[in-house]
mmCIF file of C-alpha atoms in Angstrom:
data_model
loop_
_atom_site.group_PDB
_atom_site.id
_atom_site.type_symbol
_atom_site.label_atom_id
_atom_site.label_comp_id
_atom_site.label_asym_id
_atom_site.label_seq_id
_atom_site.Cartn_x
_atom_site.Cartn_y
_atom_site.Cartn_z
ATOM 1 C CA SER A 1 13.200 -15.067 6.994
ATOM 2 C CA GLN A 2 10.213 -13.164 7.921
ATOM 3 C CA LYS A 3 9.656 -9.878 6.173
ATOM 4 C CA ILE A 4 7.187 -7.261 5.935
ATOM 5 C CA GLU A 5 7.640 -4.869 3.007
ATOM 6 C CA GLN A 6 5.719 -1.826 2.137
ATOM 7 C CA ASN A 7 5.937 -1.052 -1.690
ATOM 8 C CA SER A 8 7.897 2.023 -1.731
ATOM 9 C CA GLU A 9 9.561 4.354 0.641
ATOM 10 C CA ALA A 10 7.718 7.292 -0.910
ATOM 11 C CA LEU A 11 4.761 7.848 -2.989
ATOM 12 C CA ASN A 12 3.697 11.206 -4.610
ATOM 13 C CA ILE A 13 0.302 11.800 -6.042
ATOM 14 C CA GLN A 14 -1.831 14.633 -7.227
ATOM 15 C CA GLU A 15 -4.751 15.786 -5.057
ATOM 16 C CA GLY A 16 -8.086 14.072 -6.073
ATOM 17 C CA LYS A 17 -6.451 10.769 -7.252
ATOM 18 C CA THR A 18 -6.490 7.453 -5.392
ATOM 19 C CA ALA A 19 -3.317 6.439 -3.527
ATOM 20 C CA THR A 20 -2.753 2.927 -3.387
ATOM 21 C CA LEU A 21 -0.254 1.713 -0.769
ATOM 22 C CA THR A 22 1.106 -1.995 -0.710
ATOM 23 C CA CYS A 23 2.028 -4.239 2.234
ATOM 24 C CA ASN A 24 3.484 -7.768 1.365
ATOM 25 C CA TYR A 25 4.704 -10.317 3.917
ATOM 26 C CA THR A 26 6.596 -13.389 3.650
ATOM 27 C CA ASN A 27 6.968 -16.280 6.297
ATOM 28 C CA TYR A 28 4.175 -15.005 8.387
ATOM 29 C CA SER A 29 0.628 -16.165 9.120
ATOM 30 C CA PRO A 30 -1.176 -13.245 10.592
ATOM 31 C CA ALA A 31 -4.546 -13.428 12.098
ATOM 32 C CA TYR A 32 -5.152 -9.812 11.421
ATOM 33 C CA LEU A 33 -3.625 -6.682 9.720
ATOM 34 C CA GLN A 34 -3.930 -3.106 10.781
ATOM 35 C CA TRP A 35 -2.996 0.200 9.239
ATOM 36 C CA TYR A 36 -1.809 3.173 10.943
ATOM 37 C CA ARG A 37 -1.040 6.829 9.988
ATOM 38 C CA GLN A 38 2.203 8.547 11.460
ATOM 39 C CA ASP A 39 2.916 12.235 11.144
ATOM 40 C CA PRO A 40 6.528 13.546 11.860
ATOM 41 C CA GLY A 41 7.468 13.656 15.355
ATOM 42 C CA ARG A 42 4.371 12.041 16.293
ATOM 43 C CA GLY A 43 3.077 8.488 17.530
ATOM 44 C CA PRO A 44 1.213 6.373 14.979
ATOM 45 C CA VAL A 45 -2.620 6.733 14.837
ATOM 46 C CA PHE A 46 -4.762 3.672 14.034
ATOM 47 C CA LEU A 47 -6.976 3.628 11.136
ATOM 48 C CA LEU A 48 -8.384 0.284 10.038
ATOM 49 C CA LEU A 49 -8.087 -3.486 11.072
ATOM 50 C CA ILE A 50 -8.956 -6.403 8.873
ATOM 51 C CA ARG A 51 -9.009 -9.909 9.859
ATOM 52 C CA GLU A 52 -7.597 -12.922 8.051
ATOM 53 C CA ASN A 53 -11.203 -14.125 7.248
ATOM 54 C CA GLU A 54 -12.109 -10.736 5.737
ATOM 55 C CA LYS A 55 -11.449 -9.469 2.097
ATOM 56 C CA GLU A 56 -12.284 -5.982 2.244
ATOM 57 C CA LYS A 57 -12.895 -3.266 4.878
ATOM 58 C CA ARG A 58 -13.843 0.455 4.297
ATOM 59 C CA LYS A 59 -13.930 3.661 6.397
ATOM 60 C CA GLU A 60 -15.026 6.756 4.714
ATOM 61 C CA ARG A 61 -12.392 7.423 2.057
ATOM 62 C CA LEU A 62 -10.062 4.559 3.167
ATOM 63 C CA LYS A 63 -10.325 0.984 1.912
ATOM 64 C CA VAL A 64 -8.286 -2.116 2.896
ATOM 65 C CA THR A 65 -7.903 -5.394 1.177
ATOM 66 C CA PHE A 66 -6.331 -8.500 2.481
ATOM 67 C CA ASP A 67 -5.376 -11.403 0.344
ATOM 68 C CA THR A 68 -3.818 -14.339 2.389
ATOM 69 C CA THR A 69 -3.062 -16.265 -0.778
ATOM 70 C CA LEU A 70 -0.904 -13.462 -2.102
ATOM 71 C CA LYS A 71 0.266 -12.200 1.338
ATOM 72 C CA GLN A 72 -0.657 -8.883 0.509
ATOM 73 C CA SER A 73 -2.820 -5.971 1.796
ATOM 74 C CA LEU A 74 -3.607 -2.812 -0.289
ATOM 75 C CA PHE A 75 -4.478 0.351 1.342
ATOM 76 C CA HIS A 76 -6.373 2.982 -0.775
ATOM 77 C CA ILE A 77 -7.158 6.456 -0.229
ATOM 78 C CA THR A 78 -9.910 7.895 -2.597
ATOM 79 C CA ALA A 79 -10.229 11.569 -3.369
ATOM 80 C CA SER A 80 -6.787 12.266 -1.677
ATOM 81 C CA GLN A 81 -6.092 15.597 -0.080
ATOM 82 C CA PRO A 82 -2.973 17.373 0.812
ATOM 83 C CA ALA A 83 -4.023 16.760 4.421
ATOM 84 C CA ASP A 84 -3.554 12.949 3.856
ATOM 85 C CA SER A 85 0.256 13.493 3.451
ATOM 86 C CA ALA A 86 1.912 11.318 6.140
ATOM 87 C CA THR A 87 3.687 8.032 6.370
ATOM 88 C CA TYR A 88 1.420 5.046 6.561
ATOM 89 C CA LEU A 89 2.347 1.764 8.467
ATOM 90 C CA CYS A 90 1.069 -1.681 8.029
ATOM 91 C CA ALA A 91 1.277 -3.937 11.108
ATOM 92 C CA LEU A 92 0.710 -7.856 11.032
ATOM 93 C CA GLY A 93 -0.686 -9.348 14.149
ATOM 94 C CA TRP A 94 -1.433 -12.749 15.687
ATOM 95 C CA LEU A 95 -2.053 -13.834 19.418
ATOM 96 C CA ASN A 96 -0.113 -11.180 21.536
ATOM 97 C CA ASP A 97 2.248 -10.110 18.841
ATOM 98 C CA MET A 98 2.289 -7.395 16.160
ATOM 99 C CA ARG A 99 5.113 -6.469 13.863
ATOM 100 C CA PHE A 100 5.279 -3.263 11.698
ATOM 101 C CA GLY A 101 6.458 -2.600 8.349
ATOM 102 C CA ALA A 102 8.732 0.461 7.575
ATOM 103 C CA GLY A 103 5.924 2.550 6.208
ATOM 104 C CA THR A 104 5.368 4.369 2.959
ATOM 105 C CA ARG A 105 5.576 8.183 3.019
ATOM 106 C CA LEU A 106 2.678 9.570 1.045
ATOM 107 C CA THR A 107 2.793 13.090 -0.363
ATOM 108 C CA VAL A 108 -0.469 14.544 -1.989
ATOM 109 C CA LYS A 109 0.270 17.497 -4.100
ATOM 110 C CA PRO A 110 -2.289 20.289 -4.575
ATOM 111 C CA GLY B 1 -11.263 8.496 23.556
ATOM 112 C CA ALA B 2 -8.180 6.293 23.870
ATOM 113 C CA VAL B 3 -5.541 8.921 24.592
ATOM 114 C CA VAL B 4 -2.239 8.001 25.632
ATOM 115 C CA SER B 5 0.079 10.493 26.991
ATOM 116 C CA GLN B 6 3.980 10.173 26.934
ATOM 117 C CA HIS B 7 6.315 12.333 28.944
ATOM 118 C CA PRO B 8 8.708 13.995 28.513
ATOM 119 C CA SER B 9 8.467 14.661 24.779
ATOM 120 C CA TRP B 10 12.144 15.300 24.544
ATOM 121 C CA VAL B 11 15.324 15.044 26.725
ATOM 122 C CA ILE B 12 18.883 16.082 26.340
ATOM 123 C CA CYS B 13 21.205 14.648 28.990
ATOM 124 C CA LYS B 14 24.879 13.720 29.499
ATOM 125 C CA SER B 15 26.349 10.268 29.115
ATOM 126 C CA GLY B 16 25.942 8.068 32.097
ATOM 127 C CA THR B 17 22.671 9.627 33.191
ATOM 128 C CA SER B 18 19.503 7.488 33.695
ATOM 129 C CA VAL B 19 16.564 8.772 31.995
ATOM 130 C CA LYS B 20 12.838 7.814 32.975
ATOM 131 C CA ILE B 21 9.933 7.995 30.460
ATOM 132 C CA GLU B 22 6.407 7.854 31.573
ATOM 133 C CA CYS B 23 3.388 6.408 29.452
ATOM 134 C CA ARG B 24 -0.109 6.928 30.788
ATOM 135 C CA SER B 25 -3.537 5.902 29.312
ATOM 136 C CA LEU B 26 -5.691 8.737 30.199
ATOM 137 C CA ASP B 27 -9.148 7.413 29.517
ATOM 138 C CA PHE B 28 -8.941 3.582 29.393
ATOM 139 C CA GLN B 29 -7.342 0.786 31.355
ATOM 140 C CA ALA B 30 -4.251 -0.441 29.436
ATOM 141 C CA THR B 31 -3.851 -4.231 30.214
ATOM 142 C CA THR B 32 -0.918 -4.316 27.871
ATOM 143 C CA MET B 33 1.649 -1.619 27.132
ATOM 144 C CA PHE B 34 4.333 -1.853 24.508
ATOM 145 C CA TRP B 35 7.590 0.236 24.208
ATOM 146 C CA TYR B 36 9.046 0.750 20.765
ATOM 147 C CA ARG B 37 12.261 2.296 19.454
ATOM 148 C CA GLN B 38 12.187 3.934 15.977
ATOM 149 C CA PHE B 39 15.206 5.247 14.003
ATOM 150 C CA PRO B 40 14.722 7.978 11.166
ATOM 151 C CA LYS B 41 12.770 6.435 8.202
ATOM 152 C CA GLN B 42 12.644 2.889 9.786
ATOM 153 C CA SER B 43 9.930 0.826 11.314
ATOM 154 C CA LEU B 44 8.844 0.720 14.904
ATOM 155 C CA MET B 45 11.087 -1.753 16.643
ATOM 156 C CA LEU B 46 9.316 -3.579 19.512
ATOM 157 C CA MET B 47 11.469 -3.478 22.606
ATOM 158 C CA ALA B 48 9.339 -5.028 25.191
ATOM 159 C CA THR B 49 5.713 -5.833 26.112
ATOM 160 C CA SER B 50 4.267 -5.294 29.571
ATOM 161 C CA ASN B 51 1.161 -6.440 31.367
ATOM 162 C CA GLU B 52 -0.147 -4.832 34.363
ATOM 163 C CA GLY B 53 1.484 -6.428 37.352
ATOM 164 C CA SER B 54 3.875 -8.662 35.600
ATOM 165 C CA LYS B 55 7.463 -8.649 34.338
ATOM 166 C CA ALA B 56 7.907 -7.261 30.935
ATOM 167 C CA THR B 57 8.833 -9.451 28.118
ATOM 168 C CA TYR B 58 11.691 -8.301 26.257
ATOM 169 C CA GLU B 59 12.527 -8.770 22.473
ATOM 170 C CA GLN B 60 15.710 -10.676 21.637
ATOM 171 C CA GLY B 61 18.629 -8.426 21.624
ATOM 172 C CA VAL B 62 17.100 -5.827 23.999
ATOM 173 C CA GLU B 63 19.076 -5.555 27.438
ATOM 174 C CA LYS B 64 16.526 -5.833 30.361
ATOM 175 C CA ASP B 65 19.044 -4.467 32.665
ATOM 176 C CA LYS B 66 19.618 -1.481 30.303
ATOM 177 C CA PHE B 67 15.985 -0.763 29.621
ATOM 178 C CA LEU B 68 13.858 -1.321 32.890
ATOM 179 C CA ILE B 69 10.195 -1.391 32.365
ATOM 180 C CA ASN B 70 7.570 -1.054 35.134
ATOM 181 C CA HIS B 71 3.957 -1.386 34.617
ATOM 182 C CA ALA B 72 2.813 -0.805 37.949
ATOM 183 C CA SER B 73 -1.032 0.149 37.236
ATOM 184 C CA LEU B 74 -3.578 -0.125 34.465
ATOM 185 C CA THR B 75 -2.775 3.346 33.436
ATOM 186 C CA LEU B 76 0.944 3.683 33.870
ATOM 187 C CA SER B 77 4.127 2.288 32.488
ATOM 188 C CA THR B 78 7.589 3.591 32.877
ATOM 189 C CA LEU B 79 10.641 2.926 30.757
ATOM 190 C CA THR B 80 13.962 3.770 32.438
ATOM 191 C CA VAL B 81 17.091 3.939 30.307
ATOM 192 C CA THR B 82 19.930 3.188 32.761
ATOM 193 C CA SER B 83 23.499 4.792 32.328
ATOM 194 C CA ALA B 84 22.386 5.981 28.918
ATOM 195 C CA HIS B 85 25.147 6.547 26.205
ATOM 196 C CA PRO B 86 25.140 8.233 22.859
ATOM 197 C CA GLU B 87 24.181 5.131 21.127
ATOM 198 C CA ASP B 88 20.794 5.005 23.059
ATOM 199 C CA SER B 89 19.834 8.247 21.396
ATOM 200 C CA SER B 90 16.620 7.519 19.388
ATOM 201 C CA PHE B 91 12.918 8.115 19.327
ATOM 202 C CA TYR B 92 10.994 6.041 21.929
ATOM 203 C CA ILE B 93 7.309 5.480 21.648
ATOM 204 C CA CYS B 94 4.970 3.849 23.977
ATOM 205 C CA SER B 95 1.621 2.189 23.124
ATOM 206 C CA ALA B 96 -1.329 0.672 25.088
ATOM 207 C CA ARG B 97 -4.068 -1.574 24.486
ATOM 208 C CA ASN B 98 -7.047 -2.576 26.278
ATOM 209 C CA GLY B 99 -8.327 -6.145 25.785
ATOM 210 C CA VAL B 100 -7.425 -8.902 23.283
ATOM 211 C CA SER B 101 -4.608 -8.774 20.877
ATOM 212 C CA ASN B 102 -6.387 -7.809 17.531
ATOM 213 C CA GLN B 103 -7.548 -4.592 19.633
ATOM 214 C CA PRO B 104 -5.778 -1.289 18.076
ATOM 215 C CA GLN B 105 -2.748 -0.095 19.974
ATOM 216 C CA HIS B 106 -2.996 3.660 21.024
ATOM 217 C CA PHE B 107 0.182 5.453 20.907
ATOM 218 C CA GLY B 108 1.877 8.188 22.873
ATOM 219 C CA ASP B 109 3.667 10.937 20.826
ATOM 220 C CA GLY B 110 7.144 9.595 21.696
ATOM 221 C CA THR B 111 9.963 10.930 23.554
ATOM 222 C CA ARG B 112 13.217 12.081 21.492
ATOM 223 C CA LEU B 113 16.147 11.089 23.729
ATOM 224 C CA SER B 114 19.521 12.710 22.863
ATOM 225 C CA ILE B 115 22.606 11.647 24.912
ATOM 226 C CA LEU B 116 25.567 13.885 24.765
#
């Protein structure tokens, strides 16, 4: 069956450290992958997109990798801050379809 | 840019009532709009995809007569939950996209629907 699994439901780290979130998938062949941030009671906000032929993308303190052999994407937040605390969703996409993972709730402690 | 407004943000109503939720793209033309349902601590579940001027495409298991979707213009889509019951209580979120499939989806802030 098709699955999108985000490493853990919750991740707690200390301010200043690098947060690494994992998105694994099975029985999908996505053409691209997107990461979103969702705050409680709000809609998701787009962060980064990476295509299947790209290995890595960066945007300020954010970095995404995409390994189609391992069927995995890693999402890194360097120099994390308490304001980075939120739920992060990965989404796999192809043609006109996109499916979301359940998300990882990140808490950055001061 | 790329702002999506969803209204109302929350609604409480009696069982049997029909509820309409609006989703507007304020500063771009949304060729495609999506409606999701989200339960606490769970993923966004796609309910339907709509293209302007066309009938919506519903996901398997979503009753099209229960959840009526209209995408009458490039800036407005509506979801009507007909004859709502307590099991329809949930967080409903719309998103809009302009252009090809790998473009980001821009989300509204959701509607919390509570049916008594």
